[in-house]
XYZ file of C-alpha atoms in Angstrom:
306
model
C 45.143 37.261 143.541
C 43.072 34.652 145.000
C 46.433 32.322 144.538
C 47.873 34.100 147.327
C 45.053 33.346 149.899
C 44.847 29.657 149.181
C 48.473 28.368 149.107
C 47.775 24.929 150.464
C 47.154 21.859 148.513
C 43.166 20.482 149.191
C 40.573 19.265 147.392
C 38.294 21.826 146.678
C 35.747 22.464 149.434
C 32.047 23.357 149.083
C 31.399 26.620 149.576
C 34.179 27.810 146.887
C 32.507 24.735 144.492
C 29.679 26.676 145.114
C 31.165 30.077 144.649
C 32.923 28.570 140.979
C 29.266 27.654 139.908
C 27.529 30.529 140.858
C 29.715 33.201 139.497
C 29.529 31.066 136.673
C 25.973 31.641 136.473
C 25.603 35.272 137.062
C 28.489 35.928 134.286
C 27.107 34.316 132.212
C 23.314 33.916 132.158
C 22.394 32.372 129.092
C 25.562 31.952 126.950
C 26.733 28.575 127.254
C 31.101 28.242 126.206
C 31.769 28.307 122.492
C 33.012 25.038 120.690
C 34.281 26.919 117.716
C 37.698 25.999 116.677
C 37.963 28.176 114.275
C 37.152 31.324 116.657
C 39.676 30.339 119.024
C 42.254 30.152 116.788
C 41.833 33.787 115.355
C 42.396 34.350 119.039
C 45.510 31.914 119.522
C 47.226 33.298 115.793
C 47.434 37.016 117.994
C 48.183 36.045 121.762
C 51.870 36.643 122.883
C 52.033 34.973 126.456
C 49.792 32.265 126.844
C 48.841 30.207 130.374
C 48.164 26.536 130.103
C 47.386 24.703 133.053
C 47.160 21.116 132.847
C 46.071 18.262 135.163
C 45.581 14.699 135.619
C 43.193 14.109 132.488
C 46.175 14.852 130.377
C 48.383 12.108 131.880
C 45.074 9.707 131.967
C 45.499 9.333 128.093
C 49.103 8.231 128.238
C 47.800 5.207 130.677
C 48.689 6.995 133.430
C 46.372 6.247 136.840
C 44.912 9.261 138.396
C 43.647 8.002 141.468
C 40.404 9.774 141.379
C 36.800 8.816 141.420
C 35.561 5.491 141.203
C 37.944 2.646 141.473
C 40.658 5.145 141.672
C 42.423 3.143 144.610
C 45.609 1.693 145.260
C 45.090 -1.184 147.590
C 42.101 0.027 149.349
C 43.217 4.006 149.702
C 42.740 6.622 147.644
C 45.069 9.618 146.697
C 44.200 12.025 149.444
C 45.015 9.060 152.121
C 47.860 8.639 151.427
C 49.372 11.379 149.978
C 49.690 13.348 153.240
C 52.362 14.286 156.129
C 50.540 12.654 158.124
C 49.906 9.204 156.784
C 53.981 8.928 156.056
C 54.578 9.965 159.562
C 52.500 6.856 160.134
C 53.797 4.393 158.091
C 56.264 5.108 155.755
C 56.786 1.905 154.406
C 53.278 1.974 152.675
C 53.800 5.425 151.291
C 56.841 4.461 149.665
C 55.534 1.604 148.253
C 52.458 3.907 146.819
C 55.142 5.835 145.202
C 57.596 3.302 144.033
C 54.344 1.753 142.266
C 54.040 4.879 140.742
C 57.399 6.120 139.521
C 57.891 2.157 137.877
C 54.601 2.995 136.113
C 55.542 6.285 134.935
C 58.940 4.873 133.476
C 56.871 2.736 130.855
C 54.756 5.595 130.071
C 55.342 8.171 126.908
C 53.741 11.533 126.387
C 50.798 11.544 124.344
C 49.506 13.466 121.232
C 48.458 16.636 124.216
C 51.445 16.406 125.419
C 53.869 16.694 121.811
C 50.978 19.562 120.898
C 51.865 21.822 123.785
C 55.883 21.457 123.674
C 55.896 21.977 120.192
C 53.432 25.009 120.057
C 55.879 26.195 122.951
C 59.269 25.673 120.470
C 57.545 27.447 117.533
C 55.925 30.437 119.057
C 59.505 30.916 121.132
C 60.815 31.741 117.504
C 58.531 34.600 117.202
C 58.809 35.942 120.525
C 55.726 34.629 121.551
C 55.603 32.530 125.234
C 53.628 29.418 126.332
C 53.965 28.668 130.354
C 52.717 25.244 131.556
C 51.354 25.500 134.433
C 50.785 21.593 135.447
C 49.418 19.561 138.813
C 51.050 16.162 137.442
C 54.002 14.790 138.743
C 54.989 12.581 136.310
C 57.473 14.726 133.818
C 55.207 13.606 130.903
C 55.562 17.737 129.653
C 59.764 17.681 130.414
C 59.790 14.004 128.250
C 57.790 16.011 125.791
C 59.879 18.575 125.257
C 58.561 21.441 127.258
C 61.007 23.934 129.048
C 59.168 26.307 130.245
C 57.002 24.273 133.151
C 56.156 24.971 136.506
C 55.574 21.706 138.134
C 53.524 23.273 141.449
C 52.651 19.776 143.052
C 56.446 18.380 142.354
C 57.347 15.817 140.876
C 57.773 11.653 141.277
C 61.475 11.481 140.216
C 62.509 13.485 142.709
C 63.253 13.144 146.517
C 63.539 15.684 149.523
C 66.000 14.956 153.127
C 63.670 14.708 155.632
C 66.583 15.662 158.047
C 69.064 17.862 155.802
C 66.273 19.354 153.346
C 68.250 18.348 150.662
C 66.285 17.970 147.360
C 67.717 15.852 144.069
C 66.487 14.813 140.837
C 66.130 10.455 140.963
C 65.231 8.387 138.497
C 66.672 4.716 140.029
C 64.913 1.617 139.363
C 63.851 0.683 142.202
C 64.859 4.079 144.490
C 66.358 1.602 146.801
C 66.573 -2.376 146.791
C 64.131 -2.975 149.969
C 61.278 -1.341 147.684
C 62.105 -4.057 144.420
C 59.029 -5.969 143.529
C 56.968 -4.104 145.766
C 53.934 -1.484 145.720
C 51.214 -4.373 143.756
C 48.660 -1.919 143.755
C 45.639 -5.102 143.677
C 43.430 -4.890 147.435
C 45.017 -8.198 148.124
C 48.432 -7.239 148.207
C 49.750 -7.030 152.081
C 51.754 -3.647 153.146
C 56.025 -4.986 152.959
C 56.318 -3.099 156.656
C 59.699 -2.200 155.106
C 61.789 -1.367 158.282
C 62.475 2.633 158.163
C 65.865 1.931 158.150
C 65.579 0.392 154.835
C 63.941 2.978 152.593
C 65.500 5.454 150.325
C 68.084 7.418 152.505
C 69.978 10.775 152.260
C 73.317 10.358 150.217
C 74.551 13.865 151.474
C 77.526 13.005 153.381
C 77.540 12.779 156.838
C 73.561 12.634 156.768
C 71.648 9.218 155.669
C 68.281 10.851 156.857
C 65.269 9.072 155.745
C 64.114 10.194 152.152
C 60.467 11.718 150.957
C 59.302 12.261 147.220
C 59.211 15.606 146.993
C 55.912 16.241 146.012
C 53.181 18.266 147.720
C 50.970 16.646 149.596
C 47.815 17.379 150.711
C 47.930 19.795 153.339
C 50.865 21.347 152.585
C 51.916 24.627 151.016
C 52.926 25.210 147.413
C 56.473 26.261 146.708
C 56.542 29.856 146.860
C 58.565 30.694 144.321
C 56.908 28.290 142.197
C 53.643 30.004 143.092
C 54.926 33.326 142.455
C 56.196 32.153 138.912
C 52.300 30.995 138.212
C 51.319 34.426 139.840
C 53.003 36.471 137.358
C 52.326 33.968 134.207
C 48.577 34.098 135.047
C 48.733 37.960 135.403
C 50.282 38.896 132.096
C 48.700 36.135 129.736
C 46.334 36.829 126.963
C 45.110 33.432 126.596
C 44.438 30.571 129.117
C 44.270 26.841 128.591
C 42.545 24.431 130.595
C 43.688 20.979 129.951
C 42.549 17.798 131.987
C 41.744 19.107 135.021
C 38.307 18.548 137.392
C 38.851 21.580 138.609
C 38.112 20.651 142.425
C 41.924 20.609 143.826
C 43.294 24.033 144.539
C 44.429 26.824 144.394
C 44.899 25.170 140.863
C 41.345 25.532 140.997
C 41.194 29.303 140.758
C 43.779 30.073 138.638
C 41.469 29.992 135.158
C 38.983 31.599 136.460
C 40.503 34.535 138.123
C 42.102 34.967 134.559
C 38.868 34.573 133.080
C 37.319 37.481 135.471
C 39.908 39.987 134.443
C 38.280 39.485 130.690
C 40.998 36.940 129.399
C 40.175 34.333 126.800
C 39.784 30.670 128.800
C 39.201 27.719 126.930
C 38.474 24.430 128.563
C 39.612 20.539 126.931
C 38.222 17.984 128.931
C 36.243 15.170 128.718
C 33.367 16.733 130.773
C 32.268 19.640 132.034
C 34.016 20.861 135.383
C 32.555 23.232 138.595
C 33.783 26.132 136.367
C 33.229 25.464 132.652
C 30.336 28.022 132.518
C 33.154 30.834 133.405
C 35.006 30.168 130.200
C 35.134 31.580 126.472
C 35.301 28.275 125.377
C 34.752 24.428 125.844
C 35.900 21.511 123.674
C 34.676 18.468 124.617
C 36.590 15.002 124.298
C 40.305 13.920 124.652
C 42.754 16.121 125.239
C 44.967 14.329 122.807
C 42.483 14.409 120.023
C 40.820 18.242 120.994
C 44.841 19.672 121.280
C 46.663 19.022 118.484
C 44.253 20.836 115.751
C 43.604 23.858 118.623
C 47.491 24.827 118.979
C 48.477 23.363 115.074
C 50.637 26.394 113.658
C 48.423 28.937 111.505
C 48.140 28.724 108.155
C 49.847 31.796 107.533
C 52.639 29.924 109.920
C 53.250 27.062 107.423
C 54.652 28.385 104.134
């Protein structure tokens, strides 16, 4: 699979963009994806292990910031400046205040209408035997507050923190992660950097240690868990029906995982509020939010109800 040949986090560059609309093209000439509902639920009722791989448009709909496109700064950086090895080597202060800002946003955020559709499709098709895998890019534990167990989180996840000395990893959900970082992380391009002294930010608790704490997340540049990846591997190999869910498509390898599924003849259906670099490789397209376009997709069957 193509997953194993691009293992690092990047935004997608442009000869694979190129590649993703071009194969879309030759596949599929003149038919544009379907928009019938009611086709791709005859297909949903008889799948047994479905894929769905979700991104930031998901989150976006629960008031969550993405951090992409226009205006999607905080302070003057973007994302991809900040959200690197390199740039906390450099100042670790203002990373941590990036992601401080973030986890105290993401602890007055709830899942939305996507999110309840996809854990409770998962719970009910579970009682027949039937599997759903989320596959998702966002770190905020929107799908585990949902109720979703069976989640591969393959870029991490904000609430929790890795030993940058010790390796140790832990689950943390503190308000603020440590008490230099309270009050800071104003994301407005007026707010000054807190040049929090190094030996002031979140530290190791593993005795004997007190090495300087990262969010264990994957940044840019660095490669995806393996055993994470091989997880996604196997999910993507063995599903009979993929889902597509809020993502732009232009950060991989998430970017490759639908449609490698898609070119072994699988079912792919896209929700998203636009079309992305590889719509035209998909079954199917539904256009508009993912918490309106869900819910009626994965509702159980009719046949499920009485």
């Amino acid at each position: 699979m193509i997953v194993r040949q691009l293992t690092c986090r990047a935004y997608i560059n442009s000869q694979i963009h190129v590649h993703l609309r071009n194969s879309g093209r030759n596949q599929n000439m003149t038919t544009r994806p379907s928009s019938d509902l009611a086709a791709f639920r005859e297909i949903f009722f008889k799948a047994n292990n479905i894929a769905i791989i979700t991104g930031a448009g998901v989150s976006a709909e629960s008031g969550v910031p993405t951090f992409r496109g226009a205006g999607g700064y905080w302070r003057k950086w973007q994302a991809q400046e900040l959200a690197t090895p390199e740039a906390f080597a450099r100042n670790p202060s203002r990373v941590w205040e990036f992601y401080h800002y973030r986890r105290e946003v993401m602890l007055t955020k709830n899942p939305n209408p996507a999110h309840l559709a996809i854990a409770e499709c998962e719970e009910h098709l579970s009682k027949q035997g039937r599997k759903v895998t989320v596959i998702t890019q966002n770190i905020d534990e929107l799908h585990r507050r949902a109720g979703s167990k069976n989640i591969l989180e393959i870029h991490g996840s904000l609430f929790k923190t890795r030993c940058m000395s010790c390796g140790h990893e832990a689950a943390n959900y503190k308000s603020p992660i440590c008490d230099s970082l309270k009050g800071k992380g104003a994301p407005d391009p007026d707010s000054v950097d807190a040049k929090i002294p190094v030996e002031q930010l979140p530290r190791c608790e593993q005795k004997g240690c007190h090495g300087l704490l990262r969010p264990a997340v994957v940044w840019f540049g660095e490669t995806l868990d393996a055993d994470i990846l091989t997880s996604a591997e196997q999910a993507l190999d063995s599903c009979d029906l993929c889902l597509v869910v809020g993502t732009s498509s232009v950060v991989y390898p998430a970017a490759m995982f639908a449609p490698q599924v898609a070119g072994r003849g699988v079912p792919v259906a896209e929700f998203n509020m636009e079309n992305t670099p590889a719509t035209m490789r998909f079954k199917f397209h539904f256009h508009g939010p993912c918490g309106t376009t869900l819910p009626p997709a994965l509702a159980r069957h009719e046949a499920e109800k009485n």
